[in-house]
Structures are given as C-alpha cells and as structure tokens.
Amino acid sequence: MTIWYSWLYHYGVGGAFFAFCIWLMLRTGALRPRQERHHLRLLMSMTGGLLLFMTVHALWILLAAAG
Amino acid sequence: MNSGIGLADVIVMFAYFAVVVAVGIFAGRFTRSTSEFFFAGQRFSWWLVAISCVATLVGSYSFQSYSQVGYLYGFASMMPYTNEWFILPIFLVAWLPIIYYTRVQSIPEYFELRFDRPTRTAVLVLLLIYLEVYIGINLLTIGQVLFGVFRAYAPFETPDLNILLAAGLMALVAGIYLHHGGQTSVLMTDLVQGLLLLGVGLGVLLAGVYYVGGPSAFWQGLPPDKRMPMAPFNHPPGLHTVGDFWNDAIIGTFAFYCINQGVLMRFLSVKSVRDGRKAMLATVVVLMPLAAAAVSGAGWVGRSMNTLGLLEHDAATLALQTSDPNIVEKTIADQIFVNVARHVLSWPGMFGLVMAAVVAALMSTLDTLITAVSAVAVNDIWRPLNPGRDDAYYLRAARITSIIATLIGLAMIPVGTRFETIYQALSMFTSLVIPPLVVVIFLAVTTHRFTARAAFWTLVLGSAAMVVSLVWPEVIRPFSHGVDPSAGFPYLRGLFGLIASLVIAGGLTLVETRLARLPSWFARWAVGTASLAGIGGAVWLPLASRIDFSSTGSTADSWGWITGLLWLAAGFALVSARIVVQGPRKHESVDGLVMGTIDHARQMFKGGQPSEQGVGRSLVMPLVIVDAPATDHQVCLPPEAMRQLKVEPGDLLYVADSRWWLGGFRSFHAKAGPAAEHPDALHLPRQLAELGHLLPDRAVRIEKVM
C-alpha cells in the first residue's frame, strides 16, 4: 500500500515542522502552558487538531482500502 | 463553460448582483475613518471573519479547477484544503498577536519596525506584485467565465476584448461597494457570498449523491484509487503528495495567512486576538473541509456518474475524434462542473444560481485584494509621502487607490492571456516572490538574531534564485523526490526557493553576527577569497558553456544551471563582502516584534499591565444613552458588573449590541473607568453610543478583552 508513504511523509515531515515550531515557542516563552491557562488550551487545541486530521486521514485510507 | 443561459438564470444572476451591492452599500454607511475602511474598526466576531476568510480563499477558478481535479484524482482533491495545520502554531502564537498588538496597518510597516526602511521597500514591491497579479488573474478568470456564458451577446469580434469588457463590468460592481465601505462592506458581502458558494457547492454534491442512487451507489461508482483521501507520493504529475505538501501545505498556506495583506486585514478586524484564533481554528477545522467538498463535489459525483453510465456527454466530447483515453478523460474533466450541475440541478434558474456562486467566489476574493492594495498603497506610499494630514484626507486616498488598484488589475489581463493556462500565469508570478517572503517572515518573528541586512538581501537574492530556477529548472532536481522531470518540477520550485532563501538568510546572518566581528585581516581574507571564487566561477562558466563537451558525453546546455548557481554565489559573496566592510550595525530593540517578546506588545497595546483574569466572560445589561461628555473613551460599569467580569479601571472592554448574529456590527472598544453610580444599566455618553452604532432600546453585551 504505497498510499501510506504519502500519509507518512505528510504527517512525518509536517509533524516535525509543527513540533519544531511548538518547541521554539516553549523555549522562547511565547507559549507558557504551565503558567497561563489559555496557553494550555491553545496548545491542546493545536495538538488535538493535528491528531484529528492524522486520524481522519488514516481511517479514510483504511476505509478506502477495504473497498 | 457552455452557453445556453435562460431568462430565469439571467434574473437570478442580476438579483444576486443587486443583493451584494445593496449589502455592500448599506454596510459602507458605517465607515467614517481609515481604521474602519481598512480594519472595520477591529470589532467583528470570529464567525463572521471565518466565513469571510473561506469566501476569500475560494477563488473564481476554484469550482472549475477543483472539480477537474476531483474528477481526475477523486477525494485527493481535498488535500489542498485540509493540509493547513502545520502552519497554525506560527500564525496563532506568533504572527497574529504580533501584528494585532503592535497595531501595524500593513505587512511592509512591520518590516520597518522590525528591520529598516530598505527592507520595508523591498517587501512593499514584492507584495504589490503578488497582490496585483492576483487581482489580474481573478479578473481574467471571471472574464473568461462570463464570456463563455454570454458568448452569444458578445459585442466585439475579438475574444480578448470581450473578456476585458466582462472583467471590467465585474470590477465595476465590486468597485461600487468597495469605494463606499472598504473592509466593513467586504466582510458583510463576503458573508452573503461565502454562504452562497458553500451552499451551492454542497447542494450540487448532495443532489448528485441523491441522483446516482444514494451514498452507497455513489461510493461504489468511484474506482478504488479515487476513494483515497491523499494522492500517491510522487506521481501522477498533476497531483502528488510531495508537491502538494511543499507547494500548498507549507508555502501556499503560509502565503495565504501570513503574506496576503487582505487576509491579514480580515484577522485584524476581529474584536480581539482570542477571536482571531477562534476564527482561524473554525476556518481550518470546519469551513475548509466543507469548502473542499463544495468545490470538488461535482468532480466526485461526475466520476461516479460516469462509472455508472449516468453521465451524458456534451457535444464537444461526443465530437472528439480521438482514441487517446487521456484526451477524452481531460475533455470530460474540463466540462465536469457545468455538466454535473446541469444533470442534478435541472430546474429553471438553477444554472443562474450556480453561475452566481462562481461570481461570488470571484468577487469575495477580488474585493479583499483590492482593499489590501489600497491599504498598502495608503500606509506605505501615500502616508509617508504626505505625513501629518487629517484622517479624511487618507480616507479619500484609500478610496482613490482602490480604483487605481482595480484599473492596474484590469491592465494585467492582456499579460495573463499570453499564458497557456491561468494557473501557469499565477504560478509563474507568485513563485518568484513567495518563497523569499516566507523565509524572511518566519525568521523575523522567530529569532531576534536575524538582521536587517540579511533580511533585505534574502529578499533580493532569494527572488534571483527563483528566476534562476525558472530559467534552469535543473537546479530543482536535487529536491525532486523522484517526480517526473519532464514538466519542469512546477510543484517543487517552492521547495528549492525555501532552501535557497534559508541558506542565503542563514549565511548572511552568520556573516554579520560572526564574520564581521572577527579580526579585520582574517575577515577580509575569508570573504575576499569567497568573492573571487564566486565571481571567477560566474565569469568562467558562461565562457565554458561555449566549449563543445560532446566528446566527453556531455552537452554545453547541461552546464547552464551551474552558471545560474554561480551567479547566485557571486551575488552572495559580494553582499557578504559589503557587510564585512561596513561592519556590524548597532543592535536595535525588537521588543514586541519577535516571538517571545509578545508580552511587551500586549503591554503597549493596553497601555498598562495586561491581565487575563475574567477575559472571555461577558454579561448583558440594558443600555441608557445619556447626554454627557465622553472622557477618553472610558466606560463606567456598575460595581457588580465590574466584580463579575473582574474588571479594574484601565482594562480594555468590548461593548456590543447583545444580538450575536450581528457579529459585532454595532460595537466598540473602550477603557474601563471608575465604578458607576447606576447599578442596573450601562449609562453611555451619546458620543460613544454613536461610535459603536448602538441603538437606544437594545441591551448590550459587555466583555473584558484584556
């Protein structure tokens, strides 16, 4: 199933860029989830959204592959 | 698109134009200052901005091109609309708050604050090219669409003149309400247009699924490879994951949300950064997938209908004398949107409604772009040249420049018609300016080490690198991920541009922050050697390209791309030498302009220490308008209201008509004053009530912003 290469590349490289940006924000203090409640909500929304898209795309591929 | 438009269709289309112009002119009555013309007074709710954003993103070419892609590649056509998540952290946590809190009015203005005047000018030039080309492309598209529909009534024999006339008429319609109301009109008309284009697109999809016999029959009608939500990794040439990822998910998304001045102005018109974030999340999670289904749906239904034998082909396809299945497939795909719409929505007036949705997609994009050019022209050209004038003067200038921007866009149409397809024209122009801008904005907001001279020269040399890649596409091959090279890697040019710009930006920053501080003899030696090597190579290779390499199995042309790269290297070496000779510059403060210093910007925005306590809470209370003088935009809340909202004097408040569906249309921002004597109602000076267009007999909702 070569379609999984697409999924892995998309969320692998994209996820790495996303993680790098989050790391940068935590490091510079632009995002302070431990001190600011709304920063925590923002971090959870962003990470949750990424996981949501990953999951929906993965389930859709499984559904399509099952016919 | 085919002609064959009926009277009912024409009536529907003209009714649509009338509604849009009426809404735009009505909303324009509320525009009195440049702040309202460009940013709608920064008072609107997140949902209004989210719908408006989608209306802007769905361009006039979207229905046609995404239906084609949906027919040819199935559900993978949704990829460009569902891949925006990776850019979200940069936009939500860095770019949006920085731009909002620093109160900059244009992207180039940020670059003067962050760097210097030359960088602002370079960004201004690139941005204006990007926006004007976009306006021209949208006008060209709609001109072609309307010419196709009304071909029988065309007054000129030359098609280009008819296209220009149709585009001019559409520009006139948009210009009427834009000239009147600016951003407020754009937002309110986009609400109408966004709902129309989503409704019609999804209507075609749902009616199509019903037409083929329900969801199960629709699914079975799709070949297995067309059911996949993602394209294969590096083929076919028309749509592959690696190209979509770099060209659209990273560069396209960054350009749309961070570089497109029109979209940025949309986010600056929200009542708070918190609402801007909500608007972005709603756009990406909910509205963009819906928009993807709306613009691609006809293609999916068409594929299913074709498999099930339900699709009747038009005369052009039936007359096709070829046995090449690819040409037949392409011809069916070209007509699929109109063909499916005619099959599934066959009663009178429906085709007119579909055409109105296509026109809505254009106008909502066009009005955004024209307002954006107007904002950039007034803030970055007009105001610096004519400083110190009153706001009415700049408002007049904004209205005049919106007309000039439209005329320049019309003048771009003959340039666009020289290209084989509209998409080619758009890609060619935008690919030249976008990757260097993406890199410069990303580094500007993420690191304080990125210097002004590095930023300026990254824009110049990065654009030069993009020209090199257009002349010699071979330079892109190392980043091609195995994509078929015959088409010249159009979807991976952006990746090359990103890498080239990153190397230039990083290299020049290192030169300025490290090399220029080294002992002078060593610095001169190092940079001088690099310069000579670069220049020598650039001079030698064009000469070498005249040498016959055939005996070695090589050809002269195959060396051309090295010449291009060496010219870039020479440029880099010369700029490095200049920086070293000039020496390091004094470090300017970047507080509030770089991620990690946003608290400083928030403090400046509020004019005091910001507090998050009570933010997001709101309460509704009756409004009493009094004839008393307003003091410094201060609103005095009853003591109980101050306690509930945790408001202290000096906090930033938002006062709006309590009807949520107005979306902040009647509202204003104010500072909290000392506690009021009246316990049950908000007593507001008439001047402030008029500022927020509040009505005397309507309750208001009060919210703490900061």
PDB file of N, CA and C in Angstrom, chain B residues 497-542:
ATOM      1  N   GLY B 497      13.121  27.235  -3.635  1.00  0.00           N
ATOM      2  CA  GLY B 497      13.170  28.635  -3.188  1.00  0.00           C
ATOM      3  C   GLY B 497      13.323  28.745  -1.683  1.00  0.00           C
ATOM      4  N   LEU B 498      12.612  27.883  -0.959  1.00  0.00           N
ATOM      5  CA  LEU B 498      12.718  27.902   0.508  1.00  0.00           C
ATOM      6  C   LEU B 498      14.142  27.592   0.951  1.00  0.00           C
ATOM      7  N   ILE B 499      14.701  26.529   0.360  1.00  0.00           N
ATOM      8  CA  ILE B 499      16.052  26.116   0.778  1.00  0.00           C
ATOM      9  C   ILE B 499      17.073  27.181   0.392  1.00  0.00           C
ATOM     10  N   ALA B 500      16.964  27.700  -0.850  1.00  0.00           N
ATOM     11  CA  ALA B 500      17.916  28.730  -1.289  1.00  0.00           C
ATOM     12  C   ALA B 500      17.812  29.959  -0.382  1.00  0.00           C
ATOM     13  N   SER B 501      16.582  30.382  -0.078  1.00  0.00           N
ATOM     14  CA  SER B 501      16.406  31.583   0.757  1.00  0.00           C
ATOM     15  C   SER B 501      16.897  31.340   2.179  1.00  0.00           C
ATOM     16  N   LEU B 502      16.655  30.122   2.684  1.00  0.00           N
ATOM     17  CA  LEU B 502      17.142  29.804   4.041  1.00  0.00           C
ATOM     18  C   LEU B 502      18.665  29.835   4.101  1.00  0.00           C
ATOM     19  N   VAL B 503      19.303  29.281   3.067  1.00  0.00           N
ATOM     20  CA  VAL B 503      20.771  29.276   3.030  1.00  0.00           C
ATOM     21  C   VAL B 503      21.293  30.717   2.979  1.00  0.00           C
ATOM     22  N   ILE B 504      20.666  31.528   2.122  1.00  0.00           N
ATOM     23  CA  ILE B 504      21.096  32.934   1.992  1.00  0.00           C
ATOM     24  C   ILE B 504      20.887  33.666   3.321  1.00  0.00           C
ATOM     25  N   ALA B 505      19.694  33.489   3.910  1.00  0.00           N
ATOM     26  CA  ALA B 505      19.374  34.199   5.158  1.00  0.00           C
ATOM     27  C   ALA B 505      20.313  33.769   6.280  1.00  0.00           C
ATOM     28  N   GLY B 506      20.484  32.456   6.419  1.00  0.00           N
ATOM     29  CA  GLY B 506      21.364  31.950   7.482  1.00  0.00           C
ATOM     30  C   GLY B 506      22.799  32.385   7.264  1.00  0.00           C
ATOM     31  N   GLY B 507      23.254  32.288   5.994  1.00  0.00           N
ATOM     32  CA  GLY B 507      24.629  32.640   5.681  1.00  0.00           C
ATOM     33  C   GLY B 507      24.916  34.109   5.965  1.00  0.00           C
ATOM     34  N   LEU B 508      24.021  34.987   5.522  1.00  0.00           N
ATOM     35  CA  LEU B 508      24.258  36.418   5.709  1.00  0.00           C
ATOM     36  C   LEU B 508      24.153  36.820   7.185  1.00  0.00           C
ATOM     37  N   THR B 509      23.253  36.142   7.911  1.00  0.00           N
ATOM     38  CA  THR B 509      23.164  36.426   9.353  1.00  0.00           C
ATOM     39  C   THR B 509      24.456  36.028  10.039  1.00  0.00           C
ATOM     40  N   LEU B 510      24.992  34.879   9.632  1.00  0.00           N
ATOM     41  CA  LEU B 510      26.273  34.447  10.210  1.00  0.00           C
ATOM     42  C   LEU B 510      27.389  35.418   9.863  1.00  0.00           C
ATOM     43  N   VAL B 511      27.386  35.869   8.597  1.00  0.00           N
ATOM     44  CA  VAL B 511      28.415  36.828   8.170  1.00  0.00           C
ATOM     45  C   VAL B 511      28.356  38.071   9.056  1.00  0.00           C
ATOM     46  N   GLU B 512      27.152  38.574   9.293  1.00  0.00           N
ATOM     47  CA  GLU B 512      27.027  39.826  10.052  1.00  0.00           C
ATOM     48  C   GLU B 512      27.296  39.620  11.546  1.00  0.00           C
ATOM     49  N   THR B 513      26.793  38.509  12.079  1.00  0.00           N
ATOM     50  CA  THR B 513      26.915  38.342  13.541  1.00  0.00           C
ATOM     51  C   THR B 513      28.218  37.678  13.963  1.00  0.00           C
ATOM     52  N   ARG B 514      28.895  37.000  13.043  1.00  0.00           N
ATOM     53  CA  ARG B 514      30.142  36.314  13.395  1.00  0.00           C
ATOM     54  C   ARG B 514      31.340  36.868  12.613  1.00  0.00           C
ATOM     55  N   LEU B 515      31.246  36.729  11.263  1.00  0.00           N
ATOM     56  CA  LEU B 515      32.415  37.046  10.441  1.00  0.00           C
ATOM     57  C   LEU B 515      32.804  38.519  10.552  1.00  0.00           C
ATOM     58  N   ALA B 516      31.792  39.400  10.537  1.00  0.00           N
ATOM     59  CA  ALA B 516      32.096  40.833  10.570  1.00  0.00           C
ATOM     60  C   ALA B 516      32.727  41.251  11.891  1.00  0.00           C
ATOM     61  N   ARG B 517      32.616  40.413  12.898  1.00  0.00           N
ATOM     62  CA  ARG B 517      33.206  40.759  14.200  1.00  0.00           C
ATOM     63  C   ARG B 517      34.608  40.163  14.377  1.00  0.00           C
ATOM     64  N   LEU B 518      35.041  39.363  13.421  1.00  0.00           N
ATOM     65  CA  LEU B 518      36.372  38.765  13.526  1.00  0.00           C
ATOM     66  C   LEU B 518      37.443  39.834  13.283  1.00  0.00           C
ATOM     67  N   PRO B 519      38.719  39.538  13.661  1.00  0.00           N
ATOM     68  CA  PRO B 519      39.791  40.493  13.345  1.00  0.00           C
ATOM     69  C   PRO B 519      39.770  40.831  11.855  1.00  0.00           C
ATOM     70  N   SER B 520      39.955  42.078  11.500  1.00  0.00           N
ATOM     71  CA  SER B 520      39.664  42.544  10.154  1.00  0.00           C
ATOM     72  C   SER B 520      40.478  41.837   9.074  1.00  0.00           C
ATOM     73  N   TRP B 521      41.734  41.514   9.341  1.00  0.00           N
ATOM     74  CA  TRP B 521      42.523  40.892   8.280  1.00  0.00           C
ATOM     75  C   TRP B 521      41.973  39.516   7.924  1.00  0.00           C
ATOM     76  N   PHE B 522      41.510  38.784   8.933  1.00  0.00           N
ATOM     77  CA  PHE B 522      41.001  37.444   8.667  1.00  0.00           C
ATOM     78  C   PHE B 522      39.674  37.515   7.907  1.00  0.00           C
ATOM     79  N   ALA B 523      38.840  38.435   8.358  1.00  0.00           N
ATOM     80  CA  ALA B 523      37.540  38.604   7.704  1.00  0.00           C
ATOM     81  C   ALA B 523      37.736  38.984   6.245  1.00  0.00           C
ATOM     82  N   ARG B 524      38.633  39.952   5.989  1.00  0.00           N
ATOM     83  CA  ARG B 524      38.868  40.392   4.606  1.00  0.00           C
ATOM     84  C   ARG B 524      39.372  39.219   3.757  1.00  0.00           C
ATOM     85  N   TRP B 525      40.289  38.452   4.371  1.00  0.00           N
ATOM     86  CA  TRP B 525      40.858  37.333   3.634  1.00  0.00           C
ATOM     87  C   TRP B 525      39.781  36.299   3.276  1.00  0.00           C
ATOM     88  N   ALA B 526      38.972  35.927   4.292  1.00  0.00           N
ATOM     89  CA  ALA B 526      37.959  34.887   4.078  1.00  0.00           C
ATOM     90  C   ALA B 526      36.917  35.322   3.048  1.00  0.00           C
ATOM     91  N   VAL B 527      36.393  36.525   3.238  1.00  0.00           N
ATOM     92  CA  VAL B 527      35.326  36.977   2.342  1.00  0.00           C
ATOM     93  C   VAL B 527      35.886  37.297   0.960  1.00  0.00           C
ATOM     94  N   GLY B 528      37.099  37.872   0.942  1.00  0.00           N
ATOM     95  CA  GLY B 528      37.705  38.178  -0.355  1.00  0.00           C
ATOM     96  C   GLY B 528      37.913  36.920  -1.183  1.00  0.00           C
ATOM     97  N   THR B 529      38.390  35.866  -0.545  1.00  0.00           N
ATOM     98  CA  THR B 529      38.609  34.605  -1.264  1.00  0.00           C
ATOM     99  C   THR B 529      37.295  34.068  -1.806  1.00  0.00           C
ATOM    100  N   ALA B 530      36.275  34.092  -0.946  1.00  0.00           N
ATOM    101  CA  ALA B 530      34.962  33.574  -1.383  1.00  0.00           C
ATOM    102  C   ALA B 530      34.417  34.397  -2.538  1.00  0.00           C
ATOM    103  N   SER B 531      34.589  35.729  -2.464  1.00  0.00           N
ATOM    104  CA  SER B 531      34.085  36.602  -3.529  1.00  0.00           C
ATOM    105  C   SER B 531      34.773  36.292  -4.845  1.00  0.00           C
ATOM    106  N   LEU B 532      36.108  36.181  -4.790  1.00  0.00           N
ATOM    107  CA  LEU B 532      36.856  35.916  -6.023  1.00  0.00           C
ATOM    108  C   LEU B 532      36.453  34.579  -6.624  1.00  0.00           C
ATOM    109  N   ALA B 533      36.297  33.577  -5.751  1.00  0.00           N
ATOM    110  CA  ALA B 533      35.905  32.254  -6.256  1.00  0.00           C
ATOM    111  C   ALA B 533      34.542  32.329  -6.932  1.00  0.00           C
ATOM    112  N   GLY B 534      33.619  33.019  -6.293  1.00  0.00           N
ATOM    113  CA  GLY B 534      32.268  33.128  -6.837  1.00  0.00           C
ATOM    114  C   GLY B 534      32.245  33.876  -8.150  1.00  0.00           C
ATOM    115  N   ILE B 535      32.890  35.037  -8.169  1.00  0.00           N
ATOM    116  CA  ILE B 535      32.882  35.865  -9.384  1.00  0.00           C
ATOM    117  C   ILE B 535      33.630  35.147 -10.510  1.00  0.00           C
ATOM    118  N   GLY B 536      34.770  34.551 -10.150  1.00  0.00           N
ATOM    119  CA  GLY B 536      35.567  33.828 -11.150  1.00  0.00           C
ATOM    120  C   GLY B 536      34.742  32.719 -11.799  1.00  0.00           C
ATOM    121  N   GLY B 537      34.042  31.979 -10.976  1.00  0.00           N
ATOM    122  CA  GLY B 537      33.220  30.887 -11.499  1.00  0.00           C
ATOM    123  C   GLY B 537      32.129  31.411 -12.409  1.00  0.00           C
ATOM    124  N   ALA B 538      31.490  32.500 -11.986  1.00  0.00           N
ATOM    125  CA  ALA B 538      30.379  33.051 -12.767  1.00  0.00           C
ATOM    126  C   ALA B 538      30.866  33.571 -14.121  1.00  0.00           C
ATOM    127  N   VAL B 539      32.082  34.087 -14.157  1.00  0.00           N
ATOM    128  CA  VAL B 539      32.621  34.581 -15.425  1.00  0.00           C
ATOM    129  C   VAL B 539      33.088  33.413 -16.294  1.00  0.00           C
ATOM    130  N   TRP B 540      33.692  32.415 -15.635  1.00  0.00           N
ATOM    131  CA  TRP B 540      34.281  31.310 -16.397  1.00  0.00           C
ATOM    132  C   TRP B 540      33.217  30.421 -17.046  1.00  0.00           C
ATOM    133  N   LEU B 541      32.157  30.150 -16.306  1.00  0.00           N
ATOM    134  CA  LEU B 541      31.218  29.152 -16.805  1.00  0.00           C
ATOM    135  C   LEU B 541      30.465  29.559 -18.075  1.00  0.00           C
ATOM    136  N   PRO B 542      30.048  30.844 -18.196  1.00  0.00           N
ATOM    137  CA  PRO B 542      29.422  31.198 -19.482  1.00  0.00           C
ATOM    138  C   PRO B 542      30.391  30.993 -20.647  1.00  0.00           C
TER     139      PRO B 542
END
